[in-house]
Amino acid sequence: MAASDQSRSVDQIESDLKATRTELEATVDELASRLDVKEQARRQAAHGRAAVSQQAKRLRSAATDHRGRPTTEVTAAVLAVTLTTVGTVLVMRRRR
C-alpha cells in the first residue's frame, strides 16, 4: 500500500465506495434502458407523434388566416381539385 492510501480515513474510503456504487448503478440503469426494446419503441412513437403534431400545426397555420378561415390559396386549390375530379368523372361517363 502506498503512503497516500494509508492516510485515507475509513469515512473517505466509504464515501468513495458509495460514489462508485452510485456510478455503477447509473451505468447499469442506462444499459438496461438501451436494451429495453418496448421502451425504445414507445419513445420513438412519442417522438413521431410530436413531430406529426407540430407539422400539422404549421400546415394549419399556413392554410388559415388570422381568423381561422381558409386562405384564398387553399380555397382555390380545393376548387381546382373539385373541378378536375368532376371533369374527369364526366369524361369517363361519356366514354362508356
mmCIF file of C-alpha atoms in Angstrom:
data_model
loop_
_atom_site.group_PDB
_atom_site.id
_atom_site.type_symbol
_atom_site.label_atom_id
_atom_site.label_comp_id
_atom_site.label_asym_id
_atom_site.label_seq_id
_atom_site.Cartn_x
_atom_site.Cartn_y
_atom_site.Cartn_z
ATOM 1 C CA MET A 1 0.000 0.000 0.000
ATOM 2 C CA ALA A 2 1.201 3.494 -0.791
ATOM 3 C CA ALA A 3 1.533 6.090 1.935
ATOM 4 C CA SER A 4 -1.347 8.122 0.464
ATOM 5 C CA ASP A 5 -3.672 5.093 0.735
ATOM 6 C CA GLN A 6 -2.775 4.647 4.390
ATOM 7 C CA SER A 7 -3.568 8.271 5.180
ATOM 8 C CA ARG A 8 -7.178 7.936 3.910
ATOM 9 C CA SER A 9 -9.735 7.569 6.650
ATOM 10 C CA VAL A 10 -12.427 4.929 6.803
ATOM 11 C CA ASP A 11 -15.017 7.640 6.101
ATOM 12 C CA GLN A 12 -13.180 8.686 2.921
ATOM 13 C CA ILE A 13 -12.999 5.090 1.706
ATOM 14 C CA GLU A 14 -16.688 4.510 2.443
ATOM 15 C CA SER A 15 -17.543 7.738 0.638
ATOM 16 C CA ASP A 16 -15.536 6.613 -2.412
ATOM 17 C CA LEU A 17 -17.268 3.232 -2.355
ATOM 18 C CA LYS A 18 -20.682 4.893 -2.177
ATOM 19 C CA ALA A 19 -19.832 7.162 -5.122
ATOM 20 C CA THR A 20 -18.596 4.168 -7.126
ATOM 21 C CA ARG A 21 -21.793 2.226 -6.359
ATOM 22 C CA THR A 22 -23.889 5.191 -7.472
ATOM 23 C CA GLU A 23 -21.962 5.477 -10.739
ATOM 24 C CA LEU A 24 -22.254 1.729 -11.327
ATOM 25 C CA GLU A 25 -25.992 1.827 -10.654
ATOM 26 C CA ALA A 26 -26.426 4.648 -13.164
ATOM 27 C CA THR A 27 -24.404 2.715 -15.739
ATOM 28 C CA VAL A 28 -26.458 -0.447 -15.238
ATOM 29 C CA ASP A 29 -29.703 1.550 -15.491
ATOM 30 C CA GLU A 30 -28.506 3.159 -18.736
ATOM 31 C CA LEU A 31 -27.580 -0.220 -20.234
ATOM 32 C CA ALA A 32 -30.916 -1.708 -19.195
ATOM 33 C CA SER A 33 -32.710 1.248 -20.789
ATOM 34 C CA ARG A 34 -30.815 0.790 -24.055
ATOM 35 C CA LEU A 35 -31.729 -2.889 -24.157
ATOM 36 C CA ASP A 36 -35.443 -2.328 -23.433
ATOM 37 C CA VAL A 37 -36.970 -2.642 -26.908
ATOM 38 C CA LYS A 38 -40.512 -1.788 -25.785
ATOM 39 C CA GLU A 39 -39.322 1.418 -24.130
ATOM 40 C CA GLN A 40 -37.340 2.380 -27.217
ATOM 41 C CA ALA A 41 -40.415 1.807 -29.400
ATOM 42 C CA ARG A 42 -42.554 3.872 -27.021
ATOM 43 C CA ARG A 43 -40.064 6.749 -27.123
ATOM 44 C CA GLN A 44 -39.825 6.598 -30.923
ATOM 45 C CA ALA A 45 -43.631 6.616 -31.225
ATOM 46 C CA ALA A 46 -43.913 9.568 -28.865
ATOM 47 C CA HIS A 47 -41.270 11.432 -30.859
ATOM 48 C CA GLY A 48 -43.111 10.639 -34.109
ATOM 49 C CA ARG A 49 -46.442 11.820 -32.700
ATOM 50 C CA ALA A 50 -44.864 15.059 -31.523
ATOM 51 C CA ALA A 51 -43.294 15.679 -34.935
ATOM 52 C CA VAL A 52 -46.575 15.000 -36.770
ATOM 53 C CA SER A 53 -48.485 17.247 -34.363
ATOM 54 C CA GLN A 54 -46.002 20.073 -34.852
ATOM 55 C CA GLN A 55 -46.153 19.726 -38.642
ATOM 56 C CA ALA A 56 -49.973 19.721 -38.558
ATOM 57 C CA LYS A 57 -49.927 22.950 -36.556
ATOM 58 C CA ARG A 58 -47.566 24.539 -39.088
ATOM 59 C CA LEU A 59 -49.732 23.453 -42.023
ATOM 60 C CA ARG A 60 -52.911 24.592 -40.298
ATOM 61 C CA SER A 61 -51.326 27.962 -39.592
ATOM 62 C CA ALA A 62 -50.193 28.315 -43.207
ATOM 63 C CA ALA A 63 -53.609 27.309 -44.575
ATOM 64 C CA THR A 64 -55.714 29.698 -42.482
ATOM 65 C CA ASP A 65 -55.848 33.432 -41.964
ATOM 66 C CA HIS A 66 -55.724 35.191 -38.590
ATOM 67 C CA ARG A 67 -59.446 34.455 -38.056
ATOM 68 C CA GLY A 68 -59.040 30.734 -38.693
ATOM 69 C CA ARG A 69 -60.677 30.765 -42.110
ATOM 70 C CA PRO A 70 -59.069 29.080 -45.145
ATOM 71 C CA THR A 71 -56.814 31.341 -47.167
ATOM 72 C CA THR A 72 -57.627 32.269 -50.758
ATOM 73 C CA GLU A 73 -54.901 29.914 -51.979
ATOM 74 C CA VAL A 74 -56.389 26.951 -50.104
ATOM 75 C CA THR A 75 -59.884 27.745 -51.354
ATOM 76 C CA ALA A 76 -58.591 27.972 -54.927
ATOM 77 C CA ALA A 77 -56.722 24.673 -54.612
ATOM 78 C CA VAL A 78 -59.791 22.876 -53.245
ATOM 79 C CA LEU A 79 -61.900 24.335 -56.036
ATOM 80 C CA ALA A 80 -59.355 23.256 -58.664
ATOM 81 C CA VAL A 81 -59.209 19.696 -57.320
ATOM 82 C CA THR A 82 -63.008 19.519 -57.159
ATOM 83 C CA LEU A 83 -63.440 20.780 -60.722
ATOM 84 C CA THR A 84 -60.765 18.417 -62.002
ATOM 85 C CA THR A 85 -62.438 15.472 -60.285
ATOM 86 C CA VAL A 86 -65.892 16.385 -61.615
ATOM 87 C CA GLY A 87 -64.484 16.891 -65.100
ATOM 88 C CA THR A 88 -62.718 13.528 -65.015
ATOM 89 C CA VAL A 89 -65.896 11.748 -63.867
ATOM 90 C CA LEU A 90 -67.937 13.401 -66.646
ATOM 91 C CA VAL A 91 -65.392 12.446 -69.291
ATOM 92 C CA MET A 92 -65.281 8.859 -68.031
ATOM 93 C CA ARG A 93 -69.095 8.596 -68.133
ATOM 94 C CA ARG A 94 -69.277 9.902 -71.707
ATOM 95 C CA ARG A 95 -66.763 7.301 -72.886
ATOM 96 C CA ARG A 96 -68.965 4.424 -71.736
#
